[in-house]
GROMACS .gro file of C-alpha atoms in nm:
model
  433
    1MET     CA    1   0.000   0.000   0.000
    2ILE     CA    2   0.116   0.356  -0.076
    3PHE     CA    3  -0.023   0.612   0.170
    4ASN     CA    4   0.029   0.934  -0.028
    5GLU     CA    5   0.061   0.843  -0.394
    6LYS     CA    6   0.091   1.205  -0.509
    7PHE     CA    7   0.422   1.258  -0.332
    8GLU     CA    8   0.556   0.904  -0.296
    9THR     CA    9   0.537   0.826  -0.668
   10MET     CA   10   0.601   1.177  -0.800
   11ASN     CA   11   0.789   1.216  -1.128
   12LEU     CA   12   1.152   1.295  -1.044
   13GLN     CA   13   1.154   1.625  -1.232
   14ASP     CA   14   0.833   1.731  -1.060
   15LEU     CA   15   0.987   1.628  -0.729
   16LYS     CA   16   1.295   1.838  -0.798
   17ASN     CA   17   1.077   2.136  -0.887
   18LEU     CA   18   0.885   2.096  -0.561
   19GLN     CA   19   1.207   2.067  -0.361
   20SER     CA   20   1.339   2.384  -0.528
   21GLU     CA   21   1.023   2.575  -0.450
   22ARG     CA   22   1.027   2.464  -0.088
   23LEU     CA   23   1.399   2.538  -0.043
   24CYS     CA   24   1.354   2.897  -0.167
   25ALA     CA   25   1.064   2.947   0.075
   26LEU     CA   26   1.261   2.789   0.361
   27ALA     CA   27   1.565   3.012   0.307
   28LYS     CA   28   1.345   3.323   0.323
   29TYR     CA   29   1.159   3.189   0.628
   30VAL     CA   30   1.468   3.119   0.840
   31TYR     CA   31   1.634   3.445   0.734
   32LYS     CA   32   1.331   3.630   0.865
   33ASN     CA   33   1.259   3.421   1.175
   34SER     CA   34   1.588   3.272   1.296
   35PRO     CA   35   1.858   3.513   1.422
   36VAL     CA   36   2.111   3.227   1.412
   37TYR     CA   37   2.053   3.148   1.045
   38LYS     CA   38   2.024   3.515   0.947
   39LYS     CA   39   2.367   3.577   1.094
   40ARG     CA   40   2.517   3.276   0.918
   41ILE     CA   41   2.365   3.360   0.582
   42ASP     CA   42   2.492   3.717   0.611
   43GLU     CA   43   2.836   3.586   0.705
   44GLY     CA   44   2.825   3.357   0.402
   45GLY     CA   45   2.839   3.662   0.179
   46PHE     CA   46   2.561   3.571  -0.060
   47SER     CA   47   2.211   3.694  -0.130
   48LEU     CA   48   1.897   3.486  -0.084
   49SER     CA   49   1.819   3.567  -0.448
   50GLU     CA   50   2.098   3.322  -0.534
   51ILE     CA   51   1.889   3.033  -0.394
   52LYS     CA   52   1.685   2.940  -0.701
   53THR     CA   53   1.687   2.559  -0.722
   54ILE     CA   54   1.752   2.267  -0.492
   55ASP     CA   55   2.104   2.245  -0.638
   56ASP     CA   56   2.181   2.577  -0.464
   57ILE     CA   57   2.144   2.411  -0.124
   58VAL     CA   58   2.524   2.378  -0.110
   59LYS     CA   59   2.543   2.757  -0.058
   60LEU     CA   60   2.358   2.731   0.272
   61PRO     CA   61   2.537   2.670   0.604
   62PHE     CA   62   2.556   2.338   0.785
   63THR     CA   63   2.393   2.281   1.124
   64THR     CA   64   2.547   2.044   1.380
   65LYS     CA   65   2.462   1.885   1.712
   66ASP     CA   66   2.707   2.132   1.868
   67ASP     CA   67   2.474   2.409   1.752
   68MET     CA   68   2.188   2.235   1.932
   69ARG     CA   69   2.399   2.241   2.247
   70ASP     CA   70   2.535   2.595   2.206
   71TYR     CA   71   2.192   2.748   2.150
   72TYR     CA   72   2.020   2.542   2.421
   73PRO     CA   73   1.737   2.548   2.493
   74PHE     CA   74   1.540   2.757   2.240
   75GLY     CA   75   1.799   2.944   2.033
   76LEU     CA   76   1.728   2.752   1.711
   77PHE     CA   77   1.351   2.793   1.731
   78SER     CA   78   1.202   2.999   1.448
   79MET     CA   79   0.893   3.100   1.641
   80PRO     CA   80   0.822   3.212   1.999
   81VAL     CA   81   0.810   2.936   2.259
   82ASN     CA   82   0.443   3.010   2.328
   83LYS     CA   83   0.366   2.922   1.966
   84ILE     CA   84   0.541   2.584   1.991
   85ALA     CA   85   0.300   2.292   2.025
   86GLU     CA   86   0.539   2.024   2.154
   87MET     CA   87   0.900   1.978   2.260
   88HIS     CA   88   1.115   1.668   2.268
   89VAL     CA   89   1.455   1.607   2.417
   90SER     CA   90   1.734   1.367   2.331
   91SER     CA   91   2.090   1.327   2.448
   92GLY     CA   92   2.353   1.591   2.389
   93THR     CA   93   2.730   1.550   2.405
   94THR     CA   94   2.751   1.713   2.750
   95GLY     CA   95   2.516   1.778   3.037
   96ASN     CA   96   2.284   1.980   2.812
   97PRO     CA   97   2.025   1.775   2.622
   98VAL     CA   98   1.919   1.843   2.263
   99VAL     CA   99   1.584   2.020   2.244
  100SER     CA  100   1.357   2.001   1.941
  101GLY     CA  101   1.048   2.220   1.904
  102TYR     CA  102   0.747   2.137   1.687
  103SER     CA  103   0.466   2.364   1.571
  104LYS     CA  104   0.115   2.227   1.518
  105GLU     CA  105   0.193   2.203   1.147
  106ASP     CA  106   0.513   2.012   1.226
  107ILE     CA  107   0.321   1.759   1.434
  108ASP     CA  108   0.087   1.705   1.139
  109LEU     CA  109   0.388   1.664   0.911
  110TRP     CA  110   0.539   1.415   1.157
  111GLY     CA  111   0.217   1.212   1.148
  112GLU     CA  112   0.218   1.221   0.767
  113ALA     CA  113   0.577   1.092   0.748
  114ALA     CA  114   0.511   0.817   1.002
  115ALA     CA  115   0.187   0.719   0.825
  116ARG     CA  116   0.378   0.682   0.498
  117SER     CA  117   0.629   0.468   0.685
  118ILE     CA  118   0.361   0.238   0.831
  119ALA     CA  119   0.218   0.183   0.483
  120CYS     CA  120   0.567   0.138   0.337
  121ALA     CA  121   0.646  -0.135   0.591
  122GLY     CA  122   0.334  -0.328   0.491
  123GLY     CA  123   0.062  -0.184   0.711
  124MET     CA  124  -0.298  -0.213   0.595
  125PRO     CA  125  -0.612  -0.016   0.688
  126GLY     CA  126  -0.774  -0.167   0.996
  127ASP     CA  127  -0.448  -0.309   1.133
  128LEU     CA  128  -0.380  -0.310   1.506
  129ILE     CA  129  -0.035  -0.175   1.588
  130GLN     CA  130   0.152  -0.243   1.912
  131ILE     CA  131   0.378   0.057   1.978
  132SER     CA  132   0.653  -0.050   2.215
  133TYR     CA  133   0.885   0.246   2.174
  134GLY     CA  134   0.911   0.473   2.477
  135TYR     CA  135   0.655   0.751   2.509
  136GLY     CA  136   0.747   1.091   2.650
  137LEU     CA  137   1.047   1.308   2.570
  138PHE     CA  138   1.184   1.030   2.348
  139THR     CA  139   1.024   1.073   2.004
  140GLY     CA  140   0.974   0.705   1.921
  141GLY     CA  141   0.640   0.627   2.082
  142LEU     CA  142   0.454   0.946   2.001
  143GLY     CA  143   0.592   0.960   1.646
  144LEU     CA  144   0.448   0.622   1.552
  145HIS     CA  145   0.134   0.707   1.750
  146TYR     CA  146   0.072   1.018   1.539
  147GLY     CA  147   0.141   0.819   1.225
  148ALA     CA  148  -0.097   0.540   1.321
  149LEU     CA  149  -0.374   0.791   1.391
  150LYS     CA  150  -0.328   0.949   1.048
  151PHE     CA  151  -0.291   0.610   0.880
  152GLY     CA  152  -0.607   0.475   1.038
  153ALA     CA  153  -0.466   0.189   1.246
  154ALA     CA  154  -0.593   0.095   1.592
  155ILE     CA  155  -0.323   0.155   1.853
  156MET     CA  156  -0.190  -0.036   2.151
  157PRO     CA  157   0.024   0.240   2.317
  158MET     CA  158   0.235  -0.001   2.522
  159SER     CA  159   0.555   0.207   2.553
  160SER     CA  160   0.875   0.015   2.635
  161GLY     CA  161   0.943  -0.239   2.911
  162GLN     CA  162   0.705  -0.474   3.094
  163THR     CA  163   0.795  -0.758   2.860
  164LYS     CA  164   0.562  -1.024   3.001
  165ARG     CA  165   0.267  -0.785   2.983
  166GLN     CA  166   0.361  -0.692   2.627
  167VAL     CA  167   0.358  -1.058   2.528
  168LYS     CA  168   0.032  -1.136   2.709
  169LEU     CA  169  -0.153  -0.848   2.544
  170MET     CA  170  -0.009  -0.945   2.207
  171SER     CA  171  -0.148  -1.294   2.263
  172ASP     CA  172  -0.487  -1.157   2.366
  173PHE     CA  173  -0.529  -0.865   2.123
  174LYS     CA  174  -0.352  -1.011   1.814
  175PRO     CA  175  -0.185  -0.695   1.676
  176ARG     CA  176  -0.048  -0.742   1.324
  177ILE     CA  177   0.222  -0.472   1.352
  178LEU     CA  178   0.495  -0.434   1.613
  179ALA     CA  179   0.693  -0.110   1.646
  180CYS     CA  180   0.995  -0.119   1.879
  181THR     CA  181   1.372  -0.158   1.880
  182PRO     CA  182   1.510  -0.471   1.708
  183SER     CA  183   1.667  -0.597   2.030
  184PHE     CA  184   1.339  -0.564   2.219
  185ALA     CA  185   1.151  -0.747   1.943
  186LEU     CA  186   1.391  -1.038   1.970
  187TYR     CA  187   1.369  -1.035   2.350
  188MET     CA  188   0.988  -1.040   2.341
  189GLY     CA  189   1.003  -1.335   2.102
  190GLU     CA  190   1.216  -1.529   2.348
  191GLU     CA  191   0.987  -1.432   2.635
  192ALA     CA  192   0.686  -1.552   2.434
  193LYS     CA  193   0.843  -1.894   2.396
  194ALA     CA  194   0.937  -1.900   2.765
  195MET     CA  195   0.572  -1.832   2.845
  196GLY     CA  196   0.471  -2.137   2.644
  197LEU     CA  197   0.351  -1.965   2.325
  198ALA     CA  198   0.406  -2.148   1.999
  199SER     CA  199   0.522  -1.973   1.681
  200GLU     CA  200   0.167  -1.966   1.546
  201ASP     CA  201   0.054  -1.781   1.860
  202ILE     CA  202   0.273  -1.480   1.773
  203SER     CA  203   0.046  -1.243   1.580
  204TRP     CA  204   0.303  -0.989   1.461
  205LYS     CA  205   0.351  -1.005   1.085
  206VAL     CA  206   0.511  -0.664   1.026
  207GLY     CA  207   0.795  -0.516   1.230
  208ILE     CA  208   0.875  -0.144   1.221
  209LEU     CA  209   1.205  -0.157   1.402
  210GLY     CA  210   1.465   0.111   1.461
  211ALA     CA  211   1.632   0.352   1.706
  212GLU     CA  212   1.945   0.137   1.724
  213PRO     CA  213   2.194  -0.011   1.475
  214TRP     CA  214   2.118  -0.365   1.355
  215THR     CA  215   2.245  -0.599   1.090
  216ILE     CA  216   2.079  -0.800   0.816
  217ALA     CA  217   2.181  -1.111   1.012
  218LEU     CA  218   1.981  -0.988   1.312
  219ARG     CA  219   1.692  -0.903   1.080
  220ASP     CA  220   1.692  -1.257   0.946
  221GLN     CA  221   1.693  -1.391   1.301
  222ILE     CA  222   1.392  -1.176   1.392
  223ASP     CA  223   1.209  -1.283   1.074
  224LYS     CA  224   1.264  -1.647   1.157
  225SER     CA  225   1.196  -1.640   1.531
  226LEU     CA  226   0.888  -1.416   1.514
  227GLY     CA  227   0.748  -1.510   1.174
  228MET     CA  228   0.735  -1.148   1.062
  229ILE     CA  229   0.888  -0.922   0.799
  230ALA     CA  230   1.117  -0.694   0.999
  231THR     CA  231   1.169  -0.353   0.837
  232ASP     CA  232   1.404  -0.070   0.930
  233ILE     CA  233   1.275   0.278   1.020
  234TYR     CA  234   1.500   0.583   1.051
  235GLY     CA  235   1.445   0.909   1.232
  236LEU     CA  236   1.600   1.154   1.472
  237SER     CA  237   1.431   1.405   1.698
  238GLU     CA  238   1.634   1.693   1.556
  239ILE     CA  239   1.460   1.639   1.220
  240THR     CA  240   1.121   1.496   1.318
  241GLY     CA  241   1.152   1.167   1.505
  242PRO     CA  242   1.071   0.828   1.347
  243GLY     CA  243   0.947   0.831   0.990
  244VAL     CA  244   1.220   1.026   0.812
  245ALA     CA  245   1.292   0.711   0.609
  246GLN     CA  246   1.150   0.359   0.598
  247GLU     CA  247   1.218   0.026   0.428
  248CYS     CA  248   0.949  -0.114   0.204
  249ARG     CA  249   0.885  -0.486   0.191
  250HIS     CA  250   1.158  -0.529  -0.071
  251ARG     CA  251   1.408  -0.416   0.196
  252ASP     CA  252   1.653  -0.268  -0.053
  253GLY     CA  253   1.721   0.061   0.126
  254LEU     CA  254   1.504   0.304   0.321
  255HIS     CA  255   1.278   0.542   0.129
  256ILE     CA  256   1.343   0.896   0.252
  257TRP     CA  257   1.046   1.128   0.210
  258SER     CA  258   1.249   1.384   0.018
  259ASP     CA  259   0.963   1.622  -0.052
  260VAL     CA  260   0.993   1.719   0.315
  261PHE     CA  261   1.338   1.591   0.424
  262TYR     CA  262   1.598   1.668   0.158
  263PRO     CA  263   1.898   1.432   0.183
  264GLU     CA  264   2.259   1.489   0.087
  265ILE     CA  265   2.554   1.255   0.125
  266ILE     CA  266   2.884   1.435   0.179
  267ASP     CA  267   3.244   1.343   0.240
  268PRO     CA  268   3.279   1.421   0.614
  269GLU     CA  269   3.639   1.535   0.562
  270THR     CA  270   3.594   1.767   0.262
  271ASN     CA  271   3.221   1.849   0.310
  272LYS     CA  272   3.176   1.794  -0.064
  273PRO     CA  273   2.899   1.579  -0.216
  274VAL     CA  274   2.983   1.219  -0.301
  275LYS     CA  275   2.846   1.022  -0.596
  276ASP     CA  276   2.526   0.821  -0.571
  277GLY     CA  277   2.603   0.484  -0.418
  278GLU     CA  278   2.912   0.605  -0.231
  279VAL     CA  279   2.916   0.603   0.149
  280GLY     CA  280   2.937   0.937   0.325
  281GLU     CA  281   2.771   1.142   0.598
  282LEU     CA  282   2.396   1.187   0.573
  283VAL     CA  283   2.289   1.554   0.580
  284ILE     CA  284   1.919   1.647   0.601
  285THR     CA  285   1.734   1.974   0.544
  286THR     CA  286   1.377   2.009   0.674
  287LEU     CA  287   1.205   2.167   0.374
  288THR     CA  288   0.868   2.243   0.534
  289ARG     CA  289   0.916   2.252   0.911
  290THR     CA  290   0.826   2.579   1.087
  291GLY     CA  291   0.887   2.540   1.463
  292MET     CA  292   1.255   2.457   1.436
  293PRO     CA  293   1.357   2.415   1.071
  294LEU     CA  294   1.714   2.297   1.019
  295LEU     CA  295   1.941   2.375   0.727
  296ARG     CA  296   2.176   2.095   0.620
  297TYR     CA  297   2.179   1.914   0.953
  298ARG     CA  298   2.483   1.687   0.982
  299THR     CA  299   2.345   1.365   1.127
  300ARG     CA  300   2.690   1.204   1.168
  301ASP     CA  301   2.533   0.885   1.033
  302LEU     CA  302   2.720   0.712   0.750
  303ALA     CA  303   2.510   0.583   0.461
  304SER     CA  304   2.482   0.583   0.083
  305LEU     CA  305   2.201   0.715  -0.137
  306THR     CA  306   2.042   0.583  -0.454
  307LYS     CA  307   1.779   0.729  -0.683
  308ALA     CA  308   1.732   0.405  -0.877
  309PRO     CA  309   1.369   0.289  -0.921
  310CYS     CA  310   1.230   0.058  -0.652
  311ALA     CA  311   1.007  -0.238  -0.729
  312CYS     CA  312   0.746  -0.102  -0.486
  313GLY     CA  313   0.669   0.187  -0.722
  314ARG     CA  314   0.790   0.468  -0.495
  315THR     CA  315   1.019   0.720  -0.661
  316SER     CA  316   1.164   0.870  -0.344
  317PRO     CA  317   1.541   0.816  -0.308
  318ARG     CA  318   1.663   0.547  -0.072
  319ILE     CA  319   1.935   0.552   0.190
  320SER     CA  320   2.121   0.237   0.282
  321LYS     CA  321   2.115   0.082   0.627
  322LEU     CA  322   2.349   0.288   0.839
  323LYS     CA  323   2.715   0.196   0.807
  324GLY     CA  324   2.838   0.366   1.125
  325ARG     CA  325   2.904   0.709   1.272
  326THR     CA  326   3.154   0.990   1.218
  327ASP     CA  327   3.162   1.067   1.592
  328ASP     CA  328   3.192   0.863   1.910
  329MET     CA  329   2.820   0.834   1.982
  330ILE     CA  330   2.688   0.487   2.060
  331VAL     CA  331   2.326   0.378   2.065
  332VAL     CA  332   2.214   0.156   2.352
  333ARG     CA  333   1.854   0.032   2.364
  334GLY     CA  334   1.744   0.322   2.147
  335ILE     CA  335   1.921   0.592   2.353
  336ASN     CA  336   2.209   0.803   2.221
  337VAL     CA  337   2.506   0.788   2.456
  338PHE     CA  338   2.832   0.985   2.435
  339PRO     CA  339   3.143   0.897   2.636
  340THR     CA  340   3.166   1.264   2.738
  341GLN     CA  341   2.828   1.233   2.909
  342ILE     CA  342   2.956   0.945   3.119
  343GLU     CA  343   3.276   1.133   3.193
  344TYR     CA  344   3.069   1.431   3.307
  345ALA     CA  345   2.865   1.205   3.537
  346LEU     CA  346   3.174   1.039   3.684
  347LEU     CA  347   3.331   1.372   3.766
  348GLN     CA  348   3.034   1.451   3.989
  349VAL     CA  349   3.141   1.170   4.225
  350GLU     CA  350   3.441   1.267   4.438
  351GLU     CA  351   3.575   0.913   4.489
  352THR     CA  352   3.632   0.851   4.118
  353LEU     CA  353   3.955   0.899   3.921
  354PRO     CA  354   3.949   1.036   3.562
  355ASN     CA  355   4.007   0.697   3.402
  356TYR     CA  356   3.719   0.485   3.279
  357GLN     CA  357   3.614   0.246   3.006
  358ILE     CA  358   3.273   0.176   2.852
  359ILE     CA  359   3.194  -0.176   2.737
  360VAL     CA  360   2.888  -0.237   2.522
  361SER     CA  361   2.770  -0.595   2.470
  362ARG     CA  362   2.469  -0.771   2.325
  363GLU     CA  363   2.329  -1.061   2.524
  364ALA     CA  364   2.210  -1.383   2.364
  365GLY     CA  365   1.853  -1.254   2.391
  366GLY     CA  366   1.939  -0.953   2.178
  367MET     CA  367   1.939  -0.689   2.455
  368ASP     CA  368   2.224  -0.440   2.475
  369THR     CA  369   2.412  -0.400   2.802
  370LEU     CA  370   2.633  -0.112   2.907
  371GLU     CA  371   2.911  -0.157   3.161
  372VAL     CA  372   3.121   0.130   3.292
  373GLN     CA  373   3.451   0.037   3.451
  374VAL     CA  374   3.587   0.320   3.662
  375GLU     CA  375   3.898   0.362   3.870
  376ILE     CA  376   3.843   0.485   4.224
  377GLU     CA  377   4.079   0.607   4.491
  378GLU     CA  378   4.296   0.346   4.663
  379LYS     CA  379   4.166   0.434   5.007
  380VAL     CA  380   3.812   0.338   4.906
  381PHE     CA  381   3.917  -0.025   4.852
  382SER     CA  382   4.042  -0.044   5.208
  383ASP     CA  383   3.696   0.040   5.341
  384GLN     CA  384   3.423  -0.207   5.422
  385MET     CA  385   3.218  -0.372   5.149
  386LYS     CA  386   2.915  -0.160   5.233
  387VAL     CA  387   3.120   0.154   5.164
  388LEU     CA  388   3.227   0.018   4.824
  389GLU     CA  389   2.868  -0.067   4.743
  390ALA     CA  390   2.756   0.284   4.842
  391VAL     CA  391   3.016   0.439   4.610
  392LYS     CA  392   2.913   0.207   4.331
  393GLN     CA  393   2.547   0.302   4.369
  394LYS     CA  394   2.636   0.670   4.379
  395ILE     CA  395   2.825   0.638   4.049
  396LYS     CA  396   2.547   0.432   3.893
  397LYS     CA  397   2.286   0.692   3.989
  398SER     CA  398   2.496   0.979   3.854
  399ILE     CA  399   2.547   0.806   3.518
  400GLU     CA  400   2.187   0.694   3.478
  401ASN     CA  401   2.053   1.039   3.563
  402THR     CA  402   2.276   1.179   3.287
  403ILE     CA  403   2.232   0.930   3.001
  404LEU     CA  404   1.882   0.800   3.091
  405VAL     CA  405   1.972   0.434   3.035
  406GLY     CA  406   2.058   0.161   3.286
  407VAL     CA  407   2.425   0.072   3.340
  408ASN     CA  408   2.634  -0.182   3.525
  409VAL     CA  409   2.918  -0.022   3.720
  410LYS     CA  410   3.242  -0.204   3.796
  411LEU     CA  411   3.488  -0.045   4.039
  412VAL     CA  412   3.855  -0.109   3.968
  413GLU     CA  413   4.176  -0.007   4.140
  414PRO     CA  414   4.394   0.282   4.021
  415LYS     CA  415   4.605   0.216   3.707
  416THR     CA  416   4.395  -0.090   3.621
  417ILE     CA  417   4.255   0.054   3.297
  418GLN     CA  418   4.504   0.051   3.012
  419ARG     CA  419   4.655   0.390   2.926
  420SER     CA  420   4.704   0.516   2.573
  421GLU     CA  421   4.982   0.732   2.434
  422GLY     CA  422   4.745   0.859   2.169
  423LYS     CA  423   4.371   0.908   2.173
  424ALA     CA  424   4.218   0.721   2.463
  425LYS     CA  425   3.997   0.430   2.360
  426ARG     CA  426   3.704   0.485   2.590
  427VAL     CA  427   3.453   0.254   2.423
  428ILE     CA  428   3.476  -0.120   2.354
  429ASP     CA  429   3.175  -0.223   2.149
  430ASN     CA  430   3.147  -0.601   2.146
  431ARG     CA  431   2.820  -0.604   1.951
  432LYS     CA  432   2.830  -0.747   1.602
  433ILE     CA  433   2.636  -0.474   1.421
   0.00000   0.00000   0.00000
C-alpha cells in the first residue's frame, strides 16, 4: 500500500521542482525568523536571491549537534516558545540535552511521514499496531502514535518495558504490527516462547524496528523467530523523530520522504557531495518545518544514497542501512550515549579517578548491556564492602541520571585501565552490528 501516492510516486523532475520551491521558501523563512541562520547567511556573503533551485542548497550553512547544544534550549527555534505545540529532548554531548520544538503544522507533518512509513512497511487499513517504543520526551512512541492515527490503524500504546505484559496483550489482542527496537523485538520473542507460546501464537507479521543499529543477520533472526517481515525505520528528533525514512517490503534501502526531508551525502572530511552509491555522511534539510527548521543538519550517520527505481513503485530516493558514525556516539537500547556524558557524570562523584572504560555488549537474547569500569581512589578499597557498594550506587545513579539508560558499574583499582599514548579508547563495542 502507498499512503500518499501524489508525493511518494512523484515524477523525479516534478519532485525536484517541488524541492526547489520549498527550499527557496525555507531560506526566506529562516532568514526572517531565525537570528542564528540570518547571521550565518549574512556571514556567508551571498544573497537569498541566489537560492533558485535545490542544487543551490550547497550555498547554505551546515547545522550540527554542537549548535543544538550551544543554542540550548530555544535558540534555534524559528517561532516564539508560546507558539510551539510540543517539545522533545534527546541526548547531547555534554550535560545539556538536545531540544527540538514542533509547531502544530510540524506535528501534522510528523504524522504524515510516520503514516507513509507504516504503509511502506506493509501496514494495511484496519491493522492493530503495538507501539513498544518509549513515550514521553523520546520521540519514538509518540511519532508512531501520530502516524498510526493518520494512517487509520488501531493503537496499543504499550511504551517500552514490561515484557511479560507486552507478550500477554499481544497474545490476547492479536496486533499485526509491532513497532519497537530490534533488540526488544527479539527479546519479546524469546519471552513468548518461555511463556509457552508457539510460533503460530505470535500475531506480529510486520515489524517497524529502529532507534538502534542492527544488521541483516539480526533481521533474518527476527524474521525467523517471530514469523514477521522486519523492516528498518529511521528518524532523529532533531529532524522529526521516526518516519524520516522507511524500508518497504523489498528491503533494498530506506525510502526517505524527500519532498519534506531533503537528503545529501557528503564526504565528512571535505564536506563535498559524493556520488550516488558512495558512502558518506547523511545531511538532512527540513524543507517544510516551521517550529525549528534545520538547514543541512549533519546527522553524523554514514550511509549511501540511490535514486534508482524501486520495485514497490515509490520514486523517493533510498538511503542504505546505516554503516556507522563519524563521531563517538553509541546507541544503547534506542538511547544516544556519548562517552563525554559518562565522563561528566563520573566527575560529579568525588571518589572517582578520571580513568574509565565503557563496554557495550549484546546478550544472547538480543538486549544491549552497558558496563562502565571506573577507577576509584585506593583508600576506598580499604573500606568495608558496604562503603564500596555505596560508592558504586552513587556512580550508577549519577550516570543513569545523565544518560537515561541503565548501566552496570564495575569499580577497579587505580592504574587498572590501560593507558594510551594517543587518543584514549574509551569505548569497547562487542556487539556485532
